[in-house]
Coordinates of C-alpha atoms in Angstrom, one line a residue:
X1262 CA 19.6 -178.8 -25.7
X1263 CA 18.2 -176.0 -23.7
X1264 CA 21.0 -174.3 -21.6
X1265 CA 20.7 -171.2 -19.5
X1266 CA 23.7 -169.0 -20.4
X1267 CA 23.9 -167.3 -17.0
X1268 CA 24.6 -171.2 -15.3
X1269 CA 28.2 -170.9 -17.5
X1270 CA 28.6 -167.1 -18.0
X1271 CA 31.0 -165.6 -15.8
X1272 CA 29.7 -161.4 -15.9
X1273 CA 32.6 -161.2 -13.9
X1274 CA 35.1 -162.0 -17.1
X1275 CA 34.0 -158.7 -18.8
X1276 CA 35.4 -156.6 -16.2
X1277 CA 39.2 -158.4 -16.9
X1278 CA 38.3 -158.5 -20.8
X1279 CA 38.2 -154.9 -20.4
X1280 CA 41.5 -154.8 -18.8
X1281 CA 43.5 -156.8 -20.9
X1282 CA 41.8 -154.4 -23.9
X1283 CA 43.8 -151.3 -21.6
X1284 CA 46.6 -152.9 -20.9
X1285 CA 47.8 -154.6 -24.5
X1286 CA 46.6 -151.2 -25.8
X1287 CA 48.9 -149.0 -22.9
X1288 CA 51.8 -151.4 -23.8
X1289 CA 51.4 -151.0 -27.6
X1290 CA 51.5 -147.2 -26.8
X1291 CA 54.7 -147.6 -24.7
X1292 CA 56.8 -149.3 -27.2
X1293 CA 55.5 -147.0 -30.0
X1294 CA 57.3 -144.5 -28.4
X1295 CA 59.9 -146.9 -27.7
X1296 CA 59.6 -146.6 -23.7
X1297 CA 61.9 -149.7 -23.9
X1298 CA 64.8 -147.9 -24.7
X1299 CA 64.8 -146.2 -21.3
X1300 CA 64.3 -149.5 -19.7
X1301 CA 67.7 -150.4 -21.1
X1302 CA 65.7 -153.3 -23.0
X1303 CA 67.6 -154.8 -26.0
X1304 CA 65.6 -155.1 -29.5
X1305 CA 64.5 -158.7 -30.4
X1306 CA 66.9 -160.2 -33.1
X1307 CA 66.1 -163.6 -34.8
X1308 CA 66.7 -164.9 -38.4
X1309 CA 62.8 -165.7 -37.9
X1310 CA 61.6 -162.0 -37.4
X1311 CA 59.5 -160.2 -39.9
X1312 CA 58.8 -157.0 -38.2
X1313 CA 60.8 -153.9 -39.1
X1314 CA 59.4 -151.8 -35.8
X1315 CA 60.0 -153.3 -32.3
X1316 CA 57.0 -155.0 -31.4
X1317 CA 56.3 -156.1 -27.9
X1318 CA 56.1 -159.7 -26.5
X1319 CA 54.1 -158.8 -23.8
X1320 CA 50.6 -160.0 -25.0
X1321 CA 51.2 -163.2 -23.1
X1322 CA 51.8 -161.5 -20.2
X1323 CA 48.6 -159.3 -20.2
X1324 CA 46.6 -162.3 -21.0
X1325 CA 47.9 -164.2 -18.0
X1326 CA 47.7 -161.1 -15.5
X1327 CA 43.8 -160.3 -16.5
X1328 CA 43.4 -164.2 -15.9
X1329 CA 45.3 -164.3 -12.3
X1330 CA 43.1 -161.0 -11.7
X1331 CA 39.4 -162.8 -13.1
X1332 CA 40.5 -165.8 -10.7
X1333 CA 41.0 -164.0 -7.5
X1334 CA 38.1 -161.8 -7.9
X1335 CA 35.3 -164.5 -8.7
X1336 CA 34.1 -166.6 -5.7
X1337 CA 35.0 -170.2 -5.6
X1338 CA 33.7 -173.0 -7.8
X1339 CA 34.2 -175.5 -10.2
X1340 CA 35.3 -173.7 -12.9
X1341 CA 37.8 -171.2 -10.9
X1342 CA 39.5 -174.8 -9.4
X1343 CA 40.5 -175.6 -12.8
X1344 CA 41.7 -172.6 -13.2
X1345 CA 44.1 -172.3 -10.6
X1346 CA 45.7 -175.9 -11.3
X1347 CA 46.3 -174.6 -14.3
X1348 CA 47.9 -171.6 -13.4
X1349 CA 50.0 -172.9 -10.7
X1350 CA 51.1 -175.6 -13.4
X1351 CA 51.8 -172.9 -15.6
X1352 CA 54.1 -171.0 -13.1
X1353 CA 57.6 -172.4 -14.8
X1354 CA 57.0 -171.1 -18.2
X1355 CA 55.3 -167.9 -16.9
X1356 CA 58.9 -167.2 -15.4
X1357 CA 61.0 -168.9 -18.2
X1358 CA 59.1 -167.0 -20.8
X1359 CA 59.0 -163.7 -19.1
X1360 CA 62.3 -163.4 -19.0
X1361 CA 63.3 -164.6 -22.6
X1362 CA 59.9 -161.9 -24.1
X1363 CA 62.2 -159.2 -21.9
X1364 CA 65.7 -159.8 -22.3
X1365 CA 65.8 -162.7 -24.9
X1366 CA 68.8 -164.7 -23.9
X1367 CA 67.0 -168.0 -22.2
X1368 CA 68.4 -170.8 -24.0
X1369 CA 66.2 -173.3 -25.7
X1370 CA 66.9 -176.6 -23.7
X1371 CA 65.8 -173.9 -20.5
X1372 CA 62.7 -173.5 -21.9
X1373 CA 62.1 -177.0 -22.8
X1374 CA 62.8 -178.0 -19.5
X1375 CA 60.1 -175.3 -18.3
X1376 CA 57.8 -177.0 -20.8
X1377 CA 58.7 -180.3 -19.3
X1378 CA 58.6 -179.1 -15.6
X1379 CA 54.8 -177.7 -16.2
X1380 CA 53.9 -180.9 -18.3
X1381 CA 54.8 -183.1 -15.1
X1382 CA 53.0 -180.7 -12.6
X1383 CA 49.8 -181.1 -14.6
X1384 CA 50.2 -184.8 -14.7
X1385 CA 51.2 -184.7 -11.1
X1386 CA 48.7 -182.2 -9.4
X1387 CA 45.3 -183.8 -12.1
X1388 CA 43.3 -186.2 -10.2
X1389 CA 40.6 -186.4 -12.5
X1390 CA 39.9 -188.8 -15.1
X1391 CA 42.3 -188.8 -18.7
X1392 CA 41.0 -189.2 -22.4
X1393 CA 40.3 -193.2 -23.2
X1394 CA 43.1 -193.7 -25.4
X1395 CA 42.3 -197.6 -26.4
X1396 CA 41.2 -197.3 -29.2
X1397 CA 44.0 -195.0 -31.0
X1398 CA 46.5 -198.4 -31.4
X1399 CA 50.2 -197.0 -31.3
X1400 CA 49.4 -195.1 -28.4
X1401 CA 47.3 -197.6 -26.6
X1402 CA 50.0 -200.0 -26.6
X1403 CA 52.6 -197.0 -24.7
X1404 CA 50.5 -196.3 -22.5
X1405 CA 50.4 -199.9 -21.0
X1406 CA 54.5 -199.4 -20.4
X1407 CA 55.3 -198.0 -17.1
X1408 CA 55.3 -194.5 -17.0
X1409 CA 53.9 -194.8 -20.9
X1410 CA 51.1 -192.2 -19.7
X1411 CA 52.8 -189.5 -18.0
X1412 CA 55.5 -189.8 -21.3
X1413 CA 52.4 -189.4 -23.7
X1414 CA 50.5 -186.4 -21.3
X1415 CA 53.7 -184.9 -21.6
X1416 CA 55.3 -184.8 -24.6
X1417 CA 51.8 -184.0 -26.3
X1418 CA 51.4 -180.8 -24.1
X1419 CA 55.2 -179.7 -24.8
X1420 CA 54.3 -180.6 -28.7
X1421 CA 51.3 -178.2 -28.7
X1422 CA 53.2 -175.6 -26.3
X1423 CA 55.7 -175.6 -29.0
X1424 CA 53.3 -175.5 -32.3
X1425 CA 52.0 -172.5 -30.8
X1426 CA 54.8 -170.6 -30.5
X1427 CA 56.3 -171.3 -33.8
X1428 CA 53.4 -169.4 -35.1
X1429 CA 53.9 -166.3 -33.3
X1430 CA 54.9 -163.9 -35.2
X1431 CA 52.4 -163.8 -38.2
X1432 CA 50.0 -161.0 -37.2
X1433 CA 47.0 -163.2 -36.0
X1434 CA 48.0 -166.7 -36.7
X1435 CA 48.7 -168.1 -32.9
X1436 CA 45.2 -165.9 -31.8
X1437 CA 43.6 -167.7 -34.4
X1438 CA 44.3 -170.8 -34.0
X1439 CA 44.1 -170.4 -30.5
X1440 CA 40.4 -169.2 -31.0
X1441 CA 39.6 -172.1 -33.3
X1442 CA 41.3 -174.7 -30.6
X1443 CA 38.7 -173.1 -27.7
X1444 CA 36.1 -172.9 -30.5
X1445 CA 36.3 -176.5 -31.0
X1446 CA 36.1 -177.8 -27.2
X1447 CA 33.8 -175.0 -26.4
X1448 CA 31.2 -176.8 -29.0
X1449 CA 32.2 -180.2 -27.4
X1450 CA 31.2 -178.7 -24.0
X1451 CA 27.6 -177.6 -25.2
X1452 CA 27.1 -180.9 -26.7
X1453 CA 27.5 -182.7 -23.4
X1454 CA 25.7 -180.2 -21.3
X1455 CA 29.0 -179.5 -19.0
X1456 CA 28.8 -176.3 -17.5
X1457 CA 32.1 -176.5 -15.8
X1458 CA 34.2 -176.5 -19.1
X1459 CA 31.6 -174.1 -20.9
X1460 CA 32.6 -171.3 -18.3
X1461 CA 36.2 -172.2 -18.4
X1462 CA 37.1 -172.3 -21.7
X1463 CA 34.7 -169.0 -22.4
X1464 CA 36.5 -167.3 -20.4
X1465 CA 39.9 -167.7 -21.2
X1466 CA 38.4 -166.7 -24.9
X1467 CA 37.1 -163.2 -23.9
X1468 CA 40.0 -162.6 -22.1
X1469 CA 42.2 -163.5 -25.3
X1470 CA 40.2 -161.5 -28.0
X1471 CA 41.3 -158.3 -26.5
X1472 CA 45.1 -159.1 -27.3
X1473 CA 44.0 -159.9 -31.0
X1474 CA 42.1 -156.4 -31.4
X1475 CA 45.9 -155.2 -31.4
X1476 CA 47.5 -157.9 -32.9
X1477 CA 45.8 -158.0 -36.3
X1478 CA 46.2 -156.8 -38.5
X1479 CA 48.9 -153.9 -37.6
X1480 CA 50.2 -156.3 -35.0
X1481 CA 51.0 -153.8 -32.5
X1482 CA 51.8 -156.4 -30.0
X1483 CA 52.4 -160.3 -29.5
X1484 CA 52.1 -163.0 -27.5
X1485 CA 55.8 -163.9 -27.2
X1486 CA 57.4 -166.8 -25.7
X1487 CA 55.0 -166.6 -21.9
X1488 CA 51.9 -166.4 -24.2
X1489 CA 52.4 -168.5 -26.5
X1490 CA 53.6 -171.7 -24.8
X1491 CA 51.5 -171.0 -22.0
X1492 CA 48.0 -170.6 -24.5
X1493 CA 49.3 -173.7 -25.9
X1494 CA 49.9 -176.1 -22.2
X1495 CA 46.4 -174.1 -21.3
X1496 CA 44.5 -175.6 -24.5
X1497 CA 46.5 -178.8 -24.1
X1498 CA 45.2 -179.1 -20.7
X1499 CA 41.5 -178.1 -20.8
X1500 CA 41.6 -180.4 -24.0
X1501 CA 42.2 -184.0 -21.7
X1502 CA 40.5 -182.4 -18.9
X1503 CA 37.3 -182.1 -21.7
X1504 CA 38.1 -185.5 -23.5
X1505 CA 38.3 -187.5 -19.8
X1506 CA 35.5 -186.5 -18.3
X1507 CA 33.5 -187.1 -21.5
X1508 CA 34.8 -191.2 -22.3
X1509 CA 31.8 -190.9 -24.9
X1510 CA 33.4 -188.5 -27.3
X1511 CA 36.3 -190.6 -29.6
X1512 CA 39.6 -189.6 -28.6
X1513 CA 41.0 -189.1 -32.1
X1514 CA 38.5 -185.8 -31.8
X1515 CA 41.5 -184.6 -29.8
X1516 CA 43.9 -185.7 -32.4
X1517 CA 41.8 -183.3 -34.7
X1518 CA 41.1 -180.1 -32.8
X1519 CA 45.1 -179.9 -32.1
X1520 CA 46.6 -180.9 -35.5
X1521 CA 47.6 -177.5 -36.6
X1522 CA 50.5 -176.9 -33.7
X1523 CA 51.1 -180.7 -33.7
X1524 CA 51.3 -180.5 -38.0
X1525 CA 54.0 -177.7 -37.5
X1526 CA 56.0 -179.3 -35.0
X1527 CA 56.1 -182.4 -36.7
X1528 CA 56.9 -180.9 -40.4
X1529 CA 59.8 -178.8 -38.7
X1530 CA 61.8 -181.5 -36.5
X1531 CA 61.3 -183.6 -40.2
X1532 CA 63.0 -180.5 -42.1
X1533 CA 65.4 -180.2 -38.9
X1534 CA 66.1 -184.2 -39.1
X1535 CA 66.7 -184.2 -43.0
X1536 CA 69.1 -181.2 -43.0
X1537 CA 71.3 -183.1 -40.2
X1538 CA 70.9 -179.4 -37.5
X1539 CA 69.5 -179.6 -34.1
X1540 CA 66.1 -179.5 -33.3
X1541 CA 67.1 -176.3 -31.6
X1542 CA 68.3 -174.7 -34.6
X1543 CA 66.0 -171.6 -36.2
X1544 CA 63.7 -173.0 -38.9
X1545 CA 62.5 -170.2 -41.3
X1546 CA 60.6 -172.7 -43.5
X1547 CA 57.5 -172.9 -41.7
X1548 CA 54.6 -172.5 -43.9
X1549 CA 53.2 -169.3 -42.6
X1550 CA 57.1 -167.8 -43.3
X1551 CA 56.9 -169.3 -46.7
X1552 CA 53.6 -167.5 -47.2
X1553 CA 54.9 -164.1 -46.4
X1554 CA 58.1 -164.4 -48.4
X1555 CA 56.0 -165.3 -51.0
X1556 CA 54.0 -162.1 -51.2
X1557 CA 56.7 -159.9 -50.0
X1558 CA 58.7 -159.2 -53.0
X1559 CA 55.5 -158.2 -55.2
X1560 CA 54.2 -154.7 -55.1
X1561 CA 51.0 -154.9 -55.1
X1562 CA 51.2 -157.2 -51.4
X1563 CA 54.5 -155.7 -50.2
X1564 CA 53.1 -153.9 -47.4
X1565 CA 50.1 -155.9 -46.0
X1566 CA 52.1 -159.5 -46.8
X1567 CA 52.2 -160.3 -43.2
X1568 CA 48.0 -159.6 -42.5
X1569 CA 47.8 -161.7 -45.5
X1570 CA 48.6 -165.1 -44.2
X1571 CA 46.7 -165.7 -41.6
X1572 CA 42.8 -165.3 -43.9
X1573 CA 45.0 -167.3 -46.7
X1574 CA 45.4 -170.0 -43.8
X1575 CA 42.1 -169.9 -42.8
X1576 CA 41.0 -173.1 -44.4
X1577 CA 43.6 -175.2 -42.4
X1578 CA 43.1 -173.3 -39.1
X1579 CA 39.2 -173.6 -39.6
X1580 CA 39.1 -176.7 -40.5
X1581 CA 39.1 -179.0 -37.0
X1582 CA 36.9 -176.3 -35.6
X1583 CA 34.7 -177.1 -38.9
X1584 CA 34.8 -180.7 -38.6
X1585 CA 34.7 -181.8 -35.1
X1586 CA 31.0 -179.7 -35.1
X1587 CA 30.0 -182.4 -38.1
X1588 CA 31.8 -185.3 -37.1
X1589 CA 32.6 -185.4 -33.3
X1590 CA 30.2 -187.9 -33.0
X1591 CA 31.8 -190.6 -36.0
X1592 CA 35.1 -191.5 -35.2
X1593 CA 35.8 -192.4 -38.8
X1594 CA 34.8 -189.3 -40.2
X1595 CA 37.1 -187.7 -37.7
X1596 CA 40.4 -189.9 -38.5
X1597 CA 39.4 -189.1 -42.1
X1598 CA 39.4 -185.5 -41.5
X1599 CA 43.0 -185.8 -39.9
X1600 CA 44.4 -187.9 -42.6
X1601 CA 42.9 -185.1 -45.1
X1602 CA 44.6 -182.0 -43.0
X1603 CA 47.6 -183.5 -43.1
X1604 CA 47.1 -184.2 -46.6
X1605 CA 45.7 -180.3 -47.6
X1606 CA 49.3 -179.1 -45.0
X1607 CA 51.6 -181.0 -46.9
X1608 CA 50.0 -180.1 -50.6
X1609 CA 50.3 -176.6 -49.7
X1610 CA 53.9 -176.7 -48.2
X1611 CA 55.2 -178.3 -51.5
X1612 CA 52.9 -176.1 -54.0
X1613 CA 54.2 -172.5 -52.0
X1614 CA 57.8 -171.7 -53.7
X1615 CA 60.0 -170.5 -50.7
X1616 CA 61.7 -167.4 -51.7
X1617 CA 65.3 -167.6 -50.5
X1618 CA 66.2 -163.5 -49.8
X1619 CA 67.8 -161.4 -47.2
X1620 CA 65.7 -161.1 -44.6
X1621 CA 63.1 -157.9 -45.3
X1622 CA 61.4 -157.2 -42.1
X1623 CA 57.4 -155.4 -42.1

């Protein structure tokens, strides 16, 4: 396949990759010398926090401010289109999030309602072609119901949105992840020769990698609530826009490139359901927490624990990227590959003790 990289290479994206480089790095500065204090900004408290410094939750926000500013400065096309559906569709939980990264006092059924509210503008606003979902069979046979596919659209965007955000926090883990997600349908897009989604989705990865020069290891900044639900709607969305326009590739390659939010959110409304809380209650058992609290209390890993968790989770967070390129082609092969991540997730979440201690922040 003989592509030439200047038909789905945006020059333009460096100039905004270079700004979101200045501006996480200007914001980590601020709040190293705690410049929030004299904006009368409250310190982040949760039972989930691991940080002992105030660390912003502004990465979201520079990664959504250099993509605005790459989308109003390129001329129109294809590629820029998509990219202002998907911003306008993200306006809810740009707002919702802002404010909760800045003052953190939005409550959680606002912010699913945001997720919901952008979920429903995507589905509304689309008119392209959606993922051929006949031959997964459960969800074949809800999507024949009325309204069974705006339900399905919906709910799988605000489960992703919310996979992501549960694993913000680690240094690294939700840019990761994130990186791997774009890898994965970035690779799909070179296999089917479309140029459209090969400039998309590269760009929204240049304009990421910035933020994760400051996030890992030191994390010196994070993606918050704005950046991580709305990298997580954005790869949601690019990933039916991808799978519809491209019936040939199976749909459960979709199931596979996503399973790592998906896997959290499912394992923590199942720990949430079998301790008889809300689903809106804090979980602190997530994997990546029982990683860190594993390391924590020993010496020898006390003080890079945190940095720790994301190479130790490389395997799972690697591992659609890693598959899809051998196997998007053999729908088998990629339910197998599902049924073995899930397998590998759950192996590891009952082989890692979890240390029960007062919280000790890093």
């Amino acid at each position: 396949m003989n592509l030439d990289i200047m038909q789905w290479f945006d020059v333009n994206v460096l100039i905004f990759m270079g700004m979101s480089l200045v501006l996480n790095g200007f914001i980590a500065y601020l709040w190293h010398k705690k410049f929030y204090q004299k904006l009368g900004l409250k310190s982040y408290q949760a039972i989930q926090r691991i940080h002992l410094n105030e660390t912003p939750r502004l990465g979201g926000l520079v990664f959504i401010l250099s993509l605005i500013s790459f989308v109003m400065y390129s001329p129109h096309n294809e590629s820029i289109q998509l990219f202002k559906l998907i911003l306008i569709c993200l306006i809810p939980i740009i707002v919702i999030g802002l404010k909760e990264d800045l003052f953190h006092n939005v409550e959680p059924v606002i912010r699913l309602l945001a997720l919901l509210f952008v979920g429903w503008l995507f589905r509304a606003q689309f008119t392209g072609p959606l993922p051929h979902m006949a031959d997964i069979p459960l969800i074949a046979k809800l999507l024949v119901l009325q309204g069974g596919v705006s339900f399905f659209y919906i709910l799988s965007m605000v489960a992703v949105a919310n996979g992501m955000n549960l694993i913000d926090g680690v240094n690294g883990l939700c840019g990761a992840v994130a990186l791997s997600i774009l890898g994965a349908l970035l690779f799909l897009s070179y296999k089917t020769s479309d140029v459209v989604m090969l400039s998309t989705i590269l760009s929204v990865i240049l304009i990421l990698i910035p933020f994760l020069i400051f996030n890992y290891p030191y994390g010196k900044i994070f993606l918050g609530d704005l950046g991580a639900y709305s990298l997580g709607l954005m790869i949601s969305m690019l990933t039916i826009i991808l799978f519809g326009r491209h019936p040939e590739i199976s749909p459960w390659g979709a199931v596979l490139i996503l399973i790592y939010p998906a896997t959290e959110v499912v394992f923590s409304l199942l720990r949430r359901t079998m301790k008889g809380v809300s689903i809106y209650h804090a979980d602190t058992a997530h994997l990546h927490l029982k990683f860190f609290h594993f390391f924590r209390p020993q010496s020898h890993y006390k003080k890079m624990a945190n940095a720790l968790v994301t190479p130790i989770l490389s395997p799972l967070w690697l591992f659609p990227l890693i598959a899809i390129s051998w196997f998007h082609h053999k729908p088998l092969f990629i339910f197998i590959a599902i049924l073995l991540f899930v397998l590998c997730y759950g192996l590891l979440y009952a082989i890692v003790p979890r240390v029960q201690k007062k919280v000790s922040h890093l």
